[in-house]
Coordinates of C-alpha atoms in Angstrom, one line a residue:
M132 CA -0.9 93.7 -40.4
R133 CA 0.4 96.7 -38.5
L134 CA 3.3 99.1 -39.3
R135 CA 5.1 97.9 -36.2
A136 CA 5.5 94.5 -37.7
L137 CA 7.7 96.0 -40.5
L138 CA 10.2 97.3 -37.9
D139 CA 10.2 93.9 -36.2
T140 CA 11.3 92.1 -39.4
D141 CA 15.0 92.3 -39.6
A142 CA 15.2 91.0 -43.2
L143 CA 13.5 94.2 -44.3
G144 CA 16.1 96.5 -42.8
L145 CA 13.8 99.4 -42.3
R146 CA 14.7 102.5 -40.2
L147 CA 12.0 104.6 -38.7
L148 CA 12.6 108.4 -39.3
G149 CA 9.4 109.7 -37.9
G150 CA 5.9 108.7 -36.8
E151 CA 6.6 106.6 -33.7
D152 CA 3.1 107.3 -32.4
E153 CA 1.4 106.0 -35.6
L154 CA 2.9 102.5 -35.7
D155 CA -0.4 100.8 -34.9
R156 CA -1.8 101.8 -38.3
P157 CA -3.0 98.9 -40.4
V158 CA -1.4 98.1 -43.7
R159 CA -3.8 96.8 -46.3
G160 CA -1.5 96.8 -49.4
V161 CA 1.7 98.1 -50.9
M162 CA 2.4 100.4 -53.9
T163 CA 5.7 101.4 -55.6
T164 CA 5.7 104.7 -57.3
D165 CA 7.8 107.6 -58.5
L166 CA 4.9 109.6 -59.8
R167 CA 4.5 113.1 -58.4
D168 CA 0.8 112.5 -58.0
P169 CA 0.0 108.8 -57.5
S170 CA -3.5 109.5 -56.0
R171 CA -5.4 107.8 -58.8
Y172 CA -3.8 104.5 -57.8
L173 CA -4.4 104.8 -54.1
S174 CA -7.4 103.5 -52.2
G175 CA -6.1 103.9 -48.6
G176 CA -4.1 101.8 -46.2
E177 CA -1.1 101.3 -48.4
L178 CA 2.6 101.3 -47.6
V179 CA 4.0 103.5 -50.4
L180 CA 7.5 102.7 -51.6
T181 CA 9.4 105.4 -53.6
G182 CA 12.9 105.9 -55.0
L183 CA 12.4 109.7 -54.8
A184 CA 12.7 110.2 -58.6
W185 CA 9.8 112.6 -58.3
R186 CA 11.8 115.0 -56.1
H187 CA 13.7 117.7 -58.0
D188 CA 14.1 120.1 -55.1
A189 CA 13.1 120.7 -51.5
T190 CA 9.7 122.2 -52.5
D191 CA 8.5 118.9 -54.0
S192 CA 8.3 117.0 -50.7
E193 CA 5.4 118.8 -49.0
P194 CA 2.8 118.4 -51.9
F195 CA 3.8 114.8 -52.4
V196 CA 3.3 113.8 -48.7
R197 CA 0.1 115.9 -48.6
I198 CA -1.4 113.8 -51.5
L199 CA -0.5 110.6 -49.6
A200 CA -2.0 111.8 -46.4
Q201 CA -5.2 112.8 -48.1
A202 CA -5.5 109.4 -49.8
G203 CA -5.3 107.7 -46.4
V204 CA -1.9 106.1 -47.0
S205 CA -0.6 104.3 -43.9
A206 CA 3.2 105.0 -44.3
L207 CA 5.9 106.1 -46.7
A208 CA 9.1 104.1 -47.2
A209 CA 11.9 105.9 -49.2
G210 CA 14.8 104.1 -50.8
E211 CA 18.5 105.2 -50.3
A212 CA 19.9 103.3 -53.3
E213 CA 19.7 106.2 -55.8
L214 CA 20.0 109.5 -53.9
G215 CA 21.6 108.5 -50.6
P216 CA 20.2 109.6 -47.2
I217 CA 16.6 110.7 -47.0
P218 CA 16.5 114.6 -47.3
D219 CA 15.4 116.6 -44.3
D220 CA 12.6 118.3 -46.2
L221 CA 10.9 115.0 -46.7
V222 CA 11.3 114.1 -43.0
E223 CA 9.8 117.5 -42.1
A224 CA 6.8 117.1 -44.5
C225 CA 6.0 113.6 -43.1
R226 CA 6.2 115.0 -39.5
H227 CA 3.8 117.8 -40.5
H228 CA 1.3 115.4 -42.0
R229 CA 1.7 112.7 -39.3
M230 CA 2.9 110.3 -42.0
P231 CA 5.2 107.6 -40.7
L232 CA 8.4 107.6 -42.7
F233 CA 10.8 104.6 -43.1
A234 CA 14.3 104.6 -44.8
V235 CA 14.9 101.6 -47.0
N236 CA 18.5 100.4 -47.0
E237 CA 20.2 100.3 -50.4
T238 CA 20.8 96.5 -49.9
V239 CA 17.0 95.8 -49.7
A240 CA 15.0 95.6 -52.9
F241 CA 11.5 97.1 -53.0
A242 CA 10.4 93.7 -54.4
T243 CA 11.4 92.1 -51.1
I244 CA 9.2 94.5 -49.1
T245 CA 6.3 94.2 -51.6
E246 CA 6.3 90.4 -51.4
Y247 CA 6.5 90.4 -47.6
V248 CA 3.6 92.8 -47.2
V249 CA 1.5 90.9 -49.8
R250 CA 2.2 87.6 -48.1
Q251 CA 1.3 89.0 -44.7
V252 CA -1.9 90.8 -45.8
S253 CA -3.1 87.9 -47.9
G254 CA -2.4 85.5 -45.1
E255 CA -4.4 87.5 -42.6
R256 CA -7.3 87.9 -45.0
A257 CA -7.4 84.6 -46.7
G258 CA -6.5 82.3 -43.8
D259 CA -5.9 78.8 -45.3
L260 CA -4.8 80.4 -48.6
A261 CA -1.8 81.9 -47.0
A262 CA 0.3 78.9 -48.0
V263 CA -0.5 79.5 -51.6
V264 CA 0.7 83.1 -51.5
D265 CA 3.8 82.0 -49.6
R266 CA 4.7 79.5 -52.3
H267 CA 4.1 82.2 -54.9
R268 CA 6.5 84.5 -53.1
R269 CA 9.3 81.9 -52.9
L270 CA 9.0 80.9 -56.5
M271 CA 8.8 84.5 -57.8
T272 CA 11.9 85.5 -55.8
S273 CA 13.9 82.6 -57.1
G274 CA 14.7 84.5 -60.3
P275 CA 14.4 83.3 -63.9
A276 CA 14.9 79.7 -62.8
G277 CA 11.7 80.0 -60.9
G278 CA 9.7 80.5 -64.0
G279 CA 8.3 84.0 -63.4
P280 CA 4.5 84.5 -63.7
E281 CA 4.0 81.0 -65.1
V282 CA 4.6 79.4 -61.7
V283 CA 2.1 81.7 -60.1
L284 CA -0.5 80.6 -62.6
D285 CA 0.5 77.0 -62.1
L286 CA -0.2 77.3 -58.4
L287 CA -3.5 79.0 -59.1
A288 CA -4.5 76.0 -61.2
G289 CA -3.2 73.4 -58.8
D290 CA -4.3 74.9 -55.5
L291 CA -7.5 76.8 -56.5
S292 CA -8.5 75.1 -59.7
L293 CA -8.4 78.4 -61.5
S294 CA -7.2 78.7 -65.2
A295 CA -5.5 82.0 -65.7
W296 CA -3.4 83.9 -68.2
V297 CA -1.3 87.0 -68.2
L298 CA -2.1 89.1 -71.3
S299 CA -0.7 92.3 -72.8
P300 CA -2.9 95.2 -73.8
T301 CA -2.9 93.8 -77.4
G302 CA -3.9 90.3 -76.3
R303 CA -0.4 88.8 -76.6
R304 CA -0.1 85.9 -74.1
I305 CA 2.8 86.6 -71.7
A306 CA 2.2 83.7 -69.4
D307 CA -0.2 80.8 -68.9
A308 CA -0.5 77.6 -66.9
G309 CA -0.5 75.2 -69.8
K310 CA -4.1 75.5 -70.8
P311 CA -4.4 77.1 -74.3
L312 CA -6.2 80.3 -74.8
P313 CA -7.3 80.8 -78.5
G314 CA -5.9 83.9 -80.1
P315 CA -9.3 85.4 -80.9
V316 CA -10.4 85.0 -77.3
A317 CA -7.2 86.6 -75.9
T318 CA -7.7 89.5 -78.3
A319 CA -11.3 89.9 -77.3
L320 CA -10.4 89.8 -73.6
A321 CA -7.7 92.5 -74.1
G322 CA -10.3 94.7 -75.9
R323 CA -12.9 94.2 -73.2
H324 CA -10.3 95.0 -70.5
L325 CA -9.3 98.2 -72.2
A326 CA -12.9 99.2 -72.8
A327 CA -13.8 98.5 -69.1
A328 CA -10.7 100.5 -67.9
R329 CA -12.0 103.5 -69.8
T330 CA -15.0 103.6 -67.5
G331 CA -12.8 104.1 -64.4
R332 CA -14.4 101.3 -62.5
R333 CA -12.1 99.3 -60.3
G334 CA -11.4 95.7 -61.4
P335 CA -12.0 92.9 -61.6
H336 CA -14.2 93.2 -64.6
A337 CA -16.4 90.3 -65.5
T338 CA -17.0 89.5 -69.2
S339 CA -18.1 86.6 -71.3
V340 CA -16.5 85.3 -74.6
D341 CA -18.0 82.4 -76.5
G342 CA -20.1 81.4 -73.5
T343 CA -17.3 81.4 -71.0
T344 CA -17.0 84.0 -68.2
Y345 CA -13.7 85.5 -67.3
A346 CA -12.6 87.9 -64.5
L347 CA -10.2 90.6 -65.7
F348 CA -7.7 92.1 -63.2
P349 CA -5.5 95.0 -64.2
I350 CA -1.8 94.6 -63.4
R351 CA -0.6 98.1 -62.5
N352 CA 2.9 99.0 -63.7
T353 CA 3.9 101.6 -61.1
G354 CA 7.6 101.0 -60.7
R355 CA 10.5 103.0 -62.2
G356 CA 9.7 101.9 -65.7
A357 CA 6.0 102.9 -65.4
V358 CA 4.4 105.1 -68.0
P359 CA 3.5 108.4 -66.5
A360 CA -0.2 108.9 -66.2
P361 CA -1.7 111.3 -68.7
R362 CA -3.6 114.4 -67.6
D363 CA -6.8 112.4 -68.0
T364 CA -7.0 108.7 -67.5
R365 CA -7.6 107.6 -71.1
G366 CA -4.1 106.4 -71.8
S367 CA -3.3 104.7 -68.5
A368 CA -4.7 101.2 -69.4
L369 CA -2.9 101.1 -72.7
S370 CA 0.4 100.2 -71.0
E371 CA -1.1 97.7 -68.4
W372 CA -0.9 93.9 -68.4
L373 CA -4.0 92.1 -67.3
L374 CA -4.7 88.8 -65.5
A375 CA -7.6 86.9 -67.1
V376 CA -9.1 84.2 -64.8
E377 CA -11.7 81.7 -66.2
A378 CA -14.3 82.2 -63.5
D379 CA -17.1 84.5 -62.5
P380 CA -15.8 86.9 -59.8
G381 CA -19.4 87.5 -58.6
D382 CA -19.3 84.0 -57.1
W383 CA -16.1 84.5 -55.1
P384 CA -15.8 85.3 -51.4
E385 CA -14.0 88.4 -50.4
A386 CA -10.9 86.4 -49.3
R387 CA -10.4 85.0 -52.8
L388 CA -10.7 88.4 -54.4
D389 CA -8.1 89.7 -52.0
L390 CA -5.8 86.8 -52.9
L391 CA -6.1 87.5 -56.6
Q392 CA -5.4 91.2 -56.1
G393 CA -2.2 90.1 -54.2
V394 CA -1.3 87.8 -57.1
T395 CA -1.5 90.8 -59.5
Q396 CA 1.0 92.6 -57.3
L397 CA 3.4 89.7 -57.5
I398 CA 3.1 89.6 -61.3
A399 CA 3.7 93.4 -61.3
V400 CA 7.1 92.7 -59.7
E401 CA 8.0 90.6 -62.7
R402 CA 6.7 93.3 -65.0
D403 CA 9.0 95.8 -63.3
R404 CA 11.9 93.4 -63.8
R405 CA 11.3 93.1 -67.5
D406 CA 10.9 96.9 -67.9
A407 CA 14.2 97.3 -66.1
A408 CA 15.9 95.0 -68.6
R409 CA 14.9 97.4 -71.4
T410 CA 16.6 100.4 -69.8
V411 CA 19.9 100.0 -71.7
R412 CA 18.2 99.6 -75.1
R413 CA 15.9 102.6 -74.4
R414 CA 18.9 104.7 -73.5
L415 CA 20.8 103.7 -76.6
A416 CA 17.9 104.5 -78.8
Q417 CA 17.5 107.9 -77.1
E418 CA 21.2 108.7 -77.6
V419 CA 21.0 107.7 -81.3
L420 CA 17.8 109.7 -81.8
E421 CA 19.4 112.8 -80.2
L422 CA 22.4 112.6 -82.4
V423 CA 20.3 112.2 -85.5
Q424 CA 18.0 115.1 -84.7
T425 CA 20.7 117.5 -83.7
G426 CA 22.5 117.0 -87.0
A427 CA 25.6 115.1 -85.6
A428 CA 28.2 113.9 -88.1
P429 CA 27.6 110.5 -89.6
A430 CA 30.8 109.2 -88.1
E431 CA 29.6 110.1 -84.6
I432 CA 26.2 108.4 -85.3
A433 CA 28.0 105.3 -86.7
A434 CA 30.1 105.0 -83.6
R435 CA 27.1 105.0 -81.4
L436 CA 25.4 102.4 -83.7
R437 CA 28.5 100.2 -83.3
V438 CA 27.9 100.4 -79.5
A439 CA 24.2 99.6 -80.0
A440 CA 24.6 96.7 -82.4
P441 CA 26.1 94.2 -79.9
V442 CA 23.4 95.1 -77.3
L443 CA 20.5 94.8 -79.7
L444 CA 21.9 91.9 -81.7
P445 CA 24.3 89.9 -79.5
G446 CA 26.6 87.7 -81.4
L447 CA 26.0 89.5 -84.8
G448 CA 29.2 89.5 -86.8
T449 CA 28.4 92.3 -89.3
A450 CA 26.7 95.6 -88.8
P451 CA 23.0 95.3 -89.3
H452 CA 20.6 97.3 -91.4
W453 CA 18.2 99.4 -89.6
Q454 CA 14.5 100.5 -89.9
V455 CA 12.8 103.3 -88.1
V456 CA 9.2 103.1 -86.8
V457 CA 7.4 106.2 -85.5
A458 CA 4.2 106.1 -83.5
R459 CA 2.0 108.7 -82.1
V460 CA -1.0 108.6 -79.7
E461 CA -3.5 111.4 -80.0
W462 CA -6.6 112.2 -78.0
E463 CA -9.6 114.3 -79.0
A464 CA -10.4 117.0 -76.5
P465 CA -12.8 116.1 -73.6
E466 CA -16.0 118.0 -73.9
G467 CA -15.4 121.7 -73.3
G468 CA -11.6 121.2 -73.4
S469 CA -8.9 121.9 -76.0
P470 CA -7.4 119.3 -78.4
A471 CA -4.8 116.9 -77.0
R472 CA -2.2 116.0 -79.5
G473 CA 0.2 113.6 -77.7
G474 CA 2.5 116.0 -76.0
A475 CA 1.0 119.5 -76.3
E476 CA -1.9 118.8 -74.0
D477 CA -1.2 115.3 -72.8
P478 CA 2.2 115.0 -71.2
A479 CA 2.1 111.2 -71.4
G480 CA 1.6 111.0 -75.2
G481 CA 5.2 110.0 -75.9
P482 CA 5.6 107.5 -73.1
V483 CA 2.2 105.9 -73.9
A484 CA 3.2 105.6 -77.5
Q485 CA 6.5 104.1 -76.4
A486 CA 4.8 101.4 -74.4
L487 CA 2.4 100.5 -77.2
L488 CA 5.2 100.5 -79.8
E489 CA 7.3 98.2 -77.7
E490 CA 4.4 95.9 -77.2
I491 CA 3.7 95.8 -81.0
L492 CA 7.3 95.2 -81.9
V493 CA 8.0 92.4 -79.4
D494 CA 5.4 90.2 -81.0
P495 CA 7.3 87.2 -82.5
A496 CA 4.8 87.1 -85.3
V497 CA 5.8 90.6 -86.3
T498 CA 9.6 90.8 -85.7
G499 CA 10.6 87.2 -85.2
P500 CA 11.9 85.2 -82.3
D501 CA 13.8 86.9 -79.4
S502 CA 12.5 90.2 -80.6
A503 CA 12.0 91.4 -77.0
D504 CA 15.8 91.4 -76.6
R505 CA 16.4 93.5 -79.7
I506 CA 13.9 96.4 -79.9
A507 CA 15.0 99.8 -78.8
V508 CA 12.3 102.5 -78.5
A509 CA 12.9 106.1 -77.4
Y510 CA 10.3 108.9 -77.1
T511 CA 10.0 112.6 -77.5
E512 CA 7.3 114.8 -76.0
D513 CA 4.6 113.6 -78.4
E514 CA 5.9 110.5 -80.3
A515 CA 7.8 107.3 -79.9
I516 CA 10.6 106.2 -82.2
A517 CA 11.8 102.6 -82.6
L518 CA 15.2 101.7 -83.9
V519 CA 14.8 98.2 -85.3
P520 CA 17.9 96.2 -86.4
L521 CA 17.7 93.9 -89.4
P522 CA 20.5 91.3 -89.5
T523 CA 22.2 91.0 -92.9
V524 CA 23.0 87.8 -94.7
G525 CA 26.6 88.6 -95.1
P526 CA 28.9 91.4 -96.3
A527 CA 27.4 91.4 -99.8
G528 CA 24.0 89.9 -99.0
P529 CA 20.9 92.0 -99.7
V530 CA 18.5 92.8 -96.9
P531 CA 14.7 92.8 -97.2
G532 CA 13.3 96.2 -97.7
D533 CA 16.0 97.5 -100.0
G534 CA 14.2 96.3 -103.1
A535 CA 15.1 92.6 -102.6
D536 CA 12.4 89.9 -102.3
D537 CA 11.2 90.5 -98.7
G538 CA 11.4 87.4 -96.6
A539 CA 13.8 85.6 -99.0
H540 CA 17.0 86.8 -97.4
G541 CA 18.2 87.1 -93.8
A542 CA 16.8 85.9 -90.5
D543 CA 14.4 88.8 -90.1
P544 CA 12.3 90.3 -93.0
A545 CA 11.9 94.1 -93.1
L546 CA 8.9 95.4 -91.3
R547 CA 5.7 96.0 -93.3
A548 CA 3.4 98.7 -92.0
G549 CA 0.2 96.7 -92.5
A550 CA 1.5 93.6 -90.8
L551 CA 2.4 95.6 -87.6
L552 CA -1.2 96.3 -86.8
D553 CA -3.0 93.2 -88.1
A554 CA -3.1 91.5 -84.7
V555 CA -3.6 94.5 -82.5
R556 CA -6.1 96.7 -84.3
E557 CA -9.2 95.2 -82.5
P558 CA -8.1 95.5 -78.9
L559 CA -6.4 98.8 -79.3
S560 CA -9.4 100.3 -81.1
A561 CA -11.5 99.3 -78.0
G562 CA -9.0 101.0 -75.7
L563 CA -8.9 104.2 -77.9
A564 CA -12.7 104.1 -78.1
D565 CA -14.2 107.1 -80.0
D566 CA -11.7 109.8 -78.9
G567 CA -8.2 108.3 -79.4
R568 CA -5.9 107.4 -82.3
L569 CA -2.7 105.5 -82.8
T570 CA -0.8 106.1 -86.0
L571 CA 2.4 104.5 -87.2
G572 CA 4.9 105.2 -89.9
V573 CA 7.6 102.7 -91.1
S574 CA 10.8 103.6 -93.0
A575 CA 12.7 101.6 -95.6
A576 CA 15.8 99.7 -94.4
V577 CA 19.0 101.7 -94.4
H578 CA 22.5 100.3 -94.1
S579 CA 24.5 103.2 -92.7
A580 CA 24.4 106.1 -90.3
E581 CA 24.2 108.5 -93.3
G582 CA 20.8 107.0 -94.1
L583 CA 19.4 107.1 -90.6
R584 CA 18.3 110.7 -90.7
G585 CA 16.5 110.2 -93.9
A586 CA 14.8 107.1 -92.5
L587 CA 13.5 109.0 -89.5
E588 CA 12.0 111.7 -91.8
E589 CA 10.6 109.0 -94.0
A590 CA 8.9 107.3 -91.1
R591 CA 7.5 110.6 -89.9
H592 CA 6.1 111.4 -93.3
A593 CA 4.6 107.9 -93.5
R594 CA 2.9 108.4 -90.1
R595 CA 1.4 111.7 -91.4
V596 CA -0.1 109.7 -94.3
A597 CA -1.5 107.2 -91.8
A598 CA -2.9 110.0 -89.7
A599 CA -4.9 111.4 -92.7
R600 CA -6.7 108.1 -93.0
P601 CA -10.0 107.2 -91.2
G602 CA -9.8 104.7 -88.4
R603 CA -8.5 104.6 -84.8
V604 CA -5.4 102.5 -85.6
C605 CA -3.6 103.2 -88.8
A606 CA -0.2 102.7 -90.4
A607 CA 1.6 103.6 -93.5
G608 CA 5.0 102.5 -95.0
H609 CA 7.8 104.1 -97.0
D610 CA 6.5 102.4 -100.2
E611 CA 3.4 104.6 -100.1
L612 CA 5.5 107.8 -100.2
A613 CA 6.4 107.4 -103.8
S614 CA 2.8 107.3 -105.2
H615 CA -0.4 109.2 -105.4
V616 CA -1.3 107.7 -101.9
L617 CA 1.0 110.3 -100.4
L618 CA -1.0 113.2 -101.9
L619 CA -4.6 112.0 -101.7
P620 CA -5.1 112.1 -97.9
F621 CA -4.2 115.8 -97.9
V622 CA -6.8 116.8 -100.4
P623 CA -9.5 118.8 -98.6
D624 CA -12.8 116.9 -98.1
D625 CA -14.9 119.4 -100.0
V626 CA -12.5 119.2 -103.0
R627 CA -12.6 115.4 -102.9
R628 CA -16.4 115.4 -102.9
A629 CA -16.8 117.8 -105.7
F630 CA -14.2 116.0 -107.9
T631 CA -15.6 112.5 -107.4
A632 CA -19.2 113.7 -107.7
R633 CA -18.5 115.4 -111.1
L634 CA -16.9 112.3 -112.6
L635 CA -18.6 109.4 -110.9
D636 CA -22.2 110.5 -109.9
P637 CA -23.5 110.2 -113.4
L638 CA -22.2 106.6 -113.6
R639 CA -23.6 105.7 -110.2
S640 CA -27.0 107.0 -111.1
Y641 CA -27.0 105.1 -114.4
D642 CA -25.9 101.9 -112.6
E643 CA -28.7 102.3 -110.1
R644 CA -31.4 102.7 -112.8
H645 CA -30.1 100.1 -115.3
R646 CA -27.9 97.8 -113.3
A647 CA -25.3 98.4 -116.0
E648 CA -22.1 98.0 -113.8
L649 CA -20.4 100.9 -115.4
I650 CA -18.3 101.7 -112.3
P651 CA -16.9 98.1 -112.0
T652 CA -16.2 98.2 -115.8
L653 CA -14.3 101.5 -115.4
E654 CA -12.2 100.1 -112.6
A655 CA -11.3 97.0 -114.5
F656 CA -10.6 98.9 -117.7
L657 CA -8.1 101.2 -115.8
E658 CA -6.5 98.2 -114.0
C659 CA -5.9 96.5 -117.3
D660 CA -4.2 99.6 -118.7
G661 CA -6.9 100.2 -121.3
S662 CA -6.4 96.8 -122.9
W663 CA -9.7 95.8 -124.5
T664 CA -8.8 92.1 -124.7
R665 CA -7.5 91.7 -121.2
C666 CA -10.4 93.7 -119.7
A667 CA -13.0 91.7 -121.6
T668 CA -11.5 88.5 -120.5
R669 CA -11.4 89.6 -116.9
L670 CA -15.0 90.7 -116.9
H671 CA -16.1 87.6 -119.0
L672 CA -17.6 90.0 -121.6
H673 CA -17.5 90.1 -125.4
V674 CA -15.2 92.9 -126.6
N675 CA -18.1 94.6 -128.3
T676 CA -20.1 94.7 -125.0
L677 CA -17.1 96.2 -123.3
R678 CA -16.8 98.8 -126.1
Y679 CA -20.5 99.7 -125.6
R680 CA -20.0 100.2 -121.8
V681 CA -16.9 102.3 -122.2
G682 CA -18.7 104.4 -124.8
R683 CA -21.6 104.9 -122.4
I684 CA -19.1 106.0 -119.7
E685 CA -17.6 108.6 -122.1
Q686 CA -21.1 109.8 -123.2
L687 CA -22.3 110.3 -119.6
T688 CA -19.1 112.1 -118.3
G689 CA -18.0 113.9 -121.4
R690 CA -14.5 112.3 -121.1
D691 CA -12.4 110.3 -123.5
L692 CA -10.8 107.2 -122.1
S693 CA -8.2 107.1 -124.8
R694 CA -6.7 110.3 -123.4
L695 CA -4.1 109.9 -120.5
E696 CA -5.4 113.0 -118.7
D697 CA -9.0 111.6 -118.5
K698 CA -7.8 108.1 -117.5
L699 CA -5.8 109.7 -114.7
D700 CA -8.8 111.8 -113.5
F701 CA -11.0 108.7 -113.3
F702 CA -8.2 106.7 -111.5
L703 CA -7.9 109.4 -108.8
A704 CA -11.7 109.8 -108.5
L705 CA -12.0 106.1 -107.8
R706 CA -9.3 106.2 -105.2
M707 CA -10.8 109.1 -103.4
S708 CA -14.4 107.8 -103.5

């Protein structure tokens, strides 16, 4: 289609502010962005829609338009809903770079323009498939009653015999067309997509799982709720949805590829809608976080929590308990660069962590049903912080996480650090590859504003414990802060090696030569608190045999297992080995 067709469509309500001589330019796609530099997402021929959130002053317009012109963008359309009339400096920059500029009336949604362009472009390219795209558009614009992405996938199945699923970066199934996709397959597809995205190659990516070939299309989130791109591209895919289609894209004609790319844009509209629905919860979390970190009075924090509770837990009669979860994404430095630690070198560290933490916490298997309507996640420069409400049983009822039997009381059990990452470790490890890390810390449940500041610090301490562990995706909980687990990760590696070698190497050498199993015997003896009878029963040994083995351990190490100090040294050496 040509730019001129946009002006001829009254429903779009576009006004031309400049570029009359360029209206015969072709439009090959559409992109919505408020990034200062969206060049990585541009391939040429797009109509770019923007709400001007990138513009802080008049000097910002020229570099933004220059980037668009260099990328081969066909035209720019700026919305008037947020900032009013289009500023003169933007009009002048477009005139200088021969960039056609349209004003979008505040009554017209960007989604309306996106869907119109996608329909027209797909119709011109795909010919007889235009009817499919048109029905997609009508159903997607019919709101929640239209079924969202599910109806798009239903039409793909019905009209094109394509089975497809919309997946999150962690493999959570967001939408499907009725055909089940096994959880392990969804997880594997998410991991393959994240690994492929790290290569920088444009989708779709073809992959095979259990003998079935799938085409993986990224669903770019470039609206107002989009995560800003990091300085390098390593974190961009971690916040993307993906469209998985059961087919080999190598067998498709160009028209079908174009159609599927158009479908991803339609689904991206739904993604933007869902992100917009989180705006209020994010703002509440940000306000509470700022109050807590600036040392506001508990009464002021409590007042803000009373405002937050009905939004996060509609219909809840009593004030909930709260938990705090802290997440951080860190990247090792590219070769020849300096270390990137979330915010210091990578400005998107906090937003990327926010997107991942939201995704982890909306999983019903982790936080229960309707969790997507309750989770509030804010972010600072280099970390994300979630405020998680836990409904109480009643005025006097205990809440899980305060020492009660977790899961026995209330509608939602308190979050456990390990459970948060069980289902997402595999795909996220693929996306983080060999140079990224995600670490989480989880606080205990608190029941008042007075405890929230302590919960935040507790979650941050737990995250540091997780960061000291090996692995790309790690978590630690508040329960680990009251034990030796808090101290061991911070012991220098050379001290660890020297300490464990002095105590355990003689036993390992003896076991290798004689197959004596002294190390397993030592572990069992300590776990049985030095009880000869219980340890012998556990190991299926005669007590005299156990006494012989313990005596040999003492002889080889020069330690006495009847002394508390020596027992403690062995215990720590085994934990650090």
